[in-house]
mmCIF file with all atom_site columns, C-alpha atoms in Angstrom:
data_model
loop_
_atom_site.group_PDB
_atom_site.id
_atom_site.type_symbol
_atom_site.label_atom_id
_atom_site.label_alt_id
_atom_site.label_comp_id
_atom_site.label_asym_id
_atom_site.label_entity_id
_atom_site.label_seq_id
_atom_site.pdbx_PDB_ins_code
_atom_site.Cartn_x
_atom_site.Cartn_y
_atom_site.Cartn_z
_atom_site.occupancy
_atom_site.B_iso_or_equiv
_atom_site.pdbx_formal_charge
_atom_site.auth_seq_id
_atom_site.auth_comp_id
_atom_site.auth_asym_id
_atom_site.auth_atom_id
_atom_site.pdbx_PDB_model_num
ATOM 1  C CA . ARG G 1 1  ? -14.235 -3.245  -2.772  1.00 51.00 ? 670 ARG G CA 1
ATOM 2  C CA . MET G 1 2  ? -12.590 -4.153  -6.087  1.00 56.00 ? 671 MET G CA 1
ATOM 3  C CA . ARG G 1 3  ? -12.278 -7.895  -6.623  1.00 62.00 ? 672 ARG G CA 1
ATOM 4  C CA . GLY G 1 4  ? -11.156 -10.159 -9.290  1.00 69.00 ? 673 GLY G CA 1
ATOM 5  C CA . ARG G 1 5  ? -8.315  -10.087 -11.785 1.00 77.00 ? 674 ARG G CA 1
ATOM 6  C CA . ALA G 1 6  ? -9.276  -6.797  -13.370 1.00 77.00 ? 675 ALA G CA 1
ATOM 7  C CA . PRO G 1 7  ? -7.774  -4.485  -10.638 1.00 71.00 ? 676 PRO G CA 1
ATOM 8  C CA . ALA G 1 8  ? -4.433  -6.672  -10.543 1.00 74.00 ? 677 ALA G CA 1
ATOM 9  C CA . ARG G 1 9  ? -4.181  -6.571  -14.396 1.00 81.00 ? 678 ARG G CA 1
ATOM 10 C CA . ARG G 1 10 ? -4.482  -2.678  -14.336 1.00 78.00 ? 679 ARG G CA 1
ATOM 11 C CA . VAL G 1 11 ? -1.813  -2.411  -11.547 1.00 74.00 ? 680 VAL G CA 1
ATOM 12 C CA . LEU G 1 12 ? 0.498   -4.706  -13.581 1.00 80.00 ? 681 LEU G CA 1
ATOM 13 C CA . GLU G 1 13 ? -0.360  -2.729  -16.828 1.00 85.00 ? 682 GLU G CA 1
ATOM 14 C CA . ASP G 1 14 ? 0.365   0.453   -15.151 1.00 78.00 ? 683 ASP G CA 1
ATOM 15 C CA . GLY G 1 15 ? 3.621   -0.812  -13.560 1.00 78.00 ? 684 GLY G CA 1
ATOM 16 C CA . GLY G 1 16 ? 4.817   -1.940  -17.104 1.00 81.00 ? 685 GLY G CA 1
ATOM 17 C CA . ALA G 1 17 ? 3.961   1.463   -18.600 1.00 84.00 ? 686 ALA G CA 1
ATOM 18 C CA . GLY G 1 18 ? 6.210   3.230   -15.952 1.00 80.00 ? 687 GLY G CA 1
ATOM 19 C CA . HIS G 1 19 ? 3.335   4.788   -14.182 1.00 77.00 ? 688 HIS G CA 1
ATOM 20 C CA . ILE G 1 20 ? 4.189   2.881   -10.911 1.00 75.00 ? 689 ILE G CA 1
ATOM 21 C CA . ALA G 1 21 ? 7.598   2.798   -9.412  1.00 74.00 ? 690 ALA G CA 1
ATOM 22 C CA . GLY G 1 22 ? 9.081   0.183   -7.226  1.00 79.00 ? 691 GLY G CA 1
ATOM 23 C CA . GLU G 1 23 ? 11.450  0.821   -4.316  1.00 85.00 ? 692 GLU G CA 1
ATOM 24 C CA . PRO G 1 24 ? 13.471  -1.727  -2.033  1.00 85.00 ? 693 PRO G CA 1
ATOM 25 C CA . GLY G 1 25 ? 13.029  -1.423  1.598   1.00 87.00 ? 694 GLY G CA 1
ATOM 26 C CA . GLY G 1 26 ? 15.655  -0.939  4.086   1.00 90.00 ? 695 GLY G CA 1
ATOM 27 C CA . PRO G 1 27 ? 16.433  -1.347  7.802   1.00 91.00 ? 696 PRO G CA 1
ATOM 28 C CA . GLY G 1 28 ? 14.646  1.720   8.644   1.00 96.00 ? 697 GLY G CA 1
ATOM 29 C CA . ASP G 1 29 ? 11.595  0.633   6.783   1.00 96.00 ? 698 ASP G CA 1
ATOM 30 C CA . LEU G 1 30 ? 11.548  -2.664  8.653   1.00 96.00 ? 699 LEU G CA 1
ATOM 31 C CA . ALA G 1 31 ? 11.759  -0.876  11.912  1.00 96.00 ? 700 ALA G CA 1
ATOM 32 C CA . ARG G 1 32 ? 8.919   1.486   10.787  1.00 96.00 ? 701 ARG G CA 1
ATOM 33 C CA . ALA G 1 33 ? 6.895   -1.659  9.549   1.00 96.00 ? 702 ALA G CA 1
ATOM 34 C CA . ALA G 1 34 ? 7.125   -3.308  12.973  1.00 96.00 ? 703 ALA G CA 1
ATOM 35 C CA . VAL G 1 35 ? 5.747   -0.221  14.652  1.00 96.00 ? 704 VAL G CA 1
ATOM 36 C CA . LEU G 1 36 ? 2.978   -0.090  12.227  1.00 96.00 ? 705 LEU G CA 1
ATOM 37 C CA . ALA G 1 37 ? 2.263   -3.819  12.856  1.00 95.00 ? 706 ALA G CA 1
ATOM 38 C CA . ALA G 1 38 ? 1.883   -3.410  16.339  1.00 96.00 ? 707 ALA G CA 1
ATOM 39 C CA . GLN G 1 39 ? -0.269  -0.243  16.000  1.00 95.00 ? 708 GLN G CA 1
ATOM 40 C CA . HIS G 1 40 ? -2.558  -2.060  13.686  1.00 95.00 ? 709 HIS G CA 1
ATOM 41 C CA . GLU G 1 41 ? -2.563  -5.680  15.018  1.00 93.00 ? 710 GLU G CA 1
ATOM 42 C CA . GLU G 1 42 ? -6.256  -5.742  15.199  1.00 93.00 ? 711 GLU G CA 1
ATOM 43 C CA . ILE G 1 43 ? -6.547  -5.603  11.286  1.00 93.00 ? 712 ILE G CA 1
ATOM 44 C CA . GLY G 1 44 ? -3.645  -7.838  10.815  1.00 92.00 ? 713 GLY G CA 1
ATOM 45 C CA . LEU G 1 45 ? -1.181  -5.499  9.173   1.00 93.00 ? 714 LEU G CA 1
ATOM 46 C CA . GLY G 1 46 ? 1.769   -7.593  8.074   1.00 90.00 ? 715 GLY G CA 1
ATOM 47 C CA . LEU G 1 47 ? 5.272   -7.183  7.164   1.00 91.00 ? 716 LEU G CA 1
ATOM 48 C CA . VAL G 1 48 ? 4.869   -6.639  3.421   1.00 91.00 ? 717 VAL G CA 1
ATOM 49 C CA . ASP G 1 49 ? 2.035   -4.081  3.955   1.00 93.00 ? 718 ASP G CA 1
ATOM 50 C CA . GLY G 1 50 ? 3.954   -2.383  6.751   1.00 94.00 ? 719 GLY G CA 1
ATOM 51 C CA . VAL G 1 51 ? 6.999   -2.013  4.584   1.00 95.00 ? 720 VAL G CA 1
ATOM 52 C CA . VAL G 1 52 ? 5.035   -0.645  1.658   1.00 94.00 ? 721 VAL G CA 1
ATOM 53 C CA . ILE G 1 53 ? 3.606   2.103   3.775   1.00 95.00 ? 722 ILE G CA 1
ATOM 54 C CA . ALA G 1 54 ? 7.068   2.744   5.475   1.00 96.00 ? 723 ALA G CA 1
ATOM 55 C CA . VAL G 1 55 ? 8.915   3.129   2.114   1.00 96.00 ? 724 VAL G CA 1
ATOM 56 C CA . ALA G 1 56 ? 5.907   5.444   0.944   1.00 94.00 ? 725 ALA G CA 1
ATOM 57 C CA . GLU G 1 57 ? 6.555   7.676   4.031   1.00 96.00 ? 726 GLU G CA 1
ATOM 58 C CA . ARG G 1 58 ? 10.100  7.813   3.592   1.00 95.00 ? 727 ARG G CA 1
ATOM 59 C CA . LEU G 1 59 ? 9.944   8.713   0.004   1.00 94.00 ? 728 LEU G CA 1
ATOM 60 C CA . GLY G 1 60 ? 7.134   11.166  0.261   1.00 94.00 ? 729 GLY G CA 1
ATOM 61 C CA . ALA G 1 61 ? 5.026   9.301   -2.146  1.00 93.00 ? 730 ALA G CA 1
ATOM 62 C CA . GLU G 1 62 ? 2.013   10.712  -3.652  1.00 92.00 ? 731 GLU G CA 1
ATOM 63 C CA . ALA G 1 63 ? 0.144   7.387   -3.618  1.00 91.00 ? 732 ALA G CA 1
ATOM 64 C CA . ILE G 1 64 ? 0.255   3.805   -2.908  1.00 91.00 ? 733 ILE G CA 1
ATOM 65 C CA . ALA G 1 65 ? -1.296  1.331   -5.408  1.00 84.00 ? 734 ALA G CA 1
ATOM 66 C CA . ALA G 1 66 ? -2.733  -1.606  -3.546  1.00 85.00 ? 735 ALA G CA 1
ATOM 67 C CA . LEU G 1 67 ? -5.355  -4.219  -3.835  1.00 79.00 ? 736 LEU G CA 1
ATOM 68 C CA . ASP G 1 68 ? -5.975  -4.856  -0.221  1.00 83.00 ? 737 ASP G CA 1
ATOM 69 C CA . LEU G 1 69 ? -8.046  -1.752  0.513   1.00 87.00 ? 738 LEU G CA 1
ATOM 70 C CA . GLN G 1 70 ? -9.364  -3.291  3.726   1.00 87.00 ? 739 GLN G CA 1
ATOM 71 C CA . ARG G 1 71 ? -6.055  -3.200  5.436   1.00 89.00 ? 740 ARG G CA 1
ATOM 72 C CA . PHE G 1 72 ? -4.408  -0.114  3.536   1.00 91.00 ? 741 PHE G CA 1
ATOM 73 C CA . GLY G 1 73 ? -7.628  1.606   4.016   1.00 90.00 ? 742 GLY G CA 1
ATOM 74 C CA . ALA G 1 74 ? -7.695  1.236   7.834   1.00 92.00 ? 743 ALA G CA 1
ATOM 75 C CA . VAL G 1 75 ? -4.333  3.020   8.181   1.00 92.00 ? 744 VAL G CA 1
ATOM 76 C CA . GLU G 1 76 ? -4.112  6.766   8.359   1.00 92.00 ? 745 GLU G CA 1
ATOM 77 C CA . LEU G 1 77 ? -1.948  7.453   5.259   1.00 93.00 ? 746 LEU G CA 1
ATOM 78 C CA . ALA G 1 78 ? -0.084  10.445  4.280   1.00 91.00 ? 747 ALA G CA 1
ATOM 79 C CA . CYS G 1 79 ? -0.823  9.883   0.672   1.00 94.00 ? 748 CYS G CA 1
ATOM 80 C CA . LYS G 1 80 ? -3.484  8.636   -1.683  1.00 94.00 ? 749 LYS G CA 1
ATOM 81 C CA . LEU G 1 81 ? -4.527  5.076   -1.870  1.00 93.00 ? 750 LEU G CA 1
ATOM 82 C CA . PHE G 1 82 ? -5.082  3.908   -5.444  1.00 84.00 ? 751 PHE G CA 1
ATOM 83 C CA . PRO G 1 83 ? -7.471  2.546   -6.666  1.00 82.00 ? 752 PRO G CA 1
ATOM 84 C CA . ARG G 1 84 ? -9.830  3.793   -3.862  1.00 85.00 ? 753 ARG G CA 1
ATOM 85 C CA . ASP G 1 85 ? -8.801  7.437   -4.361  1.00 87.00 ? 754 ASP G CA 1
ATOM 86 C CA . LEU G 1 86 ? -8.907  7.495   -8.094  1.00 76.00 ? 755 LEU G CA 1
#
């Protein structure tokens, strides 16, 4: 598990360099996030993590960049999880 400020700093640097894209969530993403939260209640998957996964699914994203590898890593994703899958 990556800890500390270095992983967060790398995500910010990658975002600033245009390597990471942001996307707003919509009503369909909120509905999907609610389903994901119910399916993964035991790990405490919350609204923000659920919306991130839902948006990635909707967009067919290649990867999700996340520092919370414990929660994201417990969900079966259709894409890579960075930095775990580097």
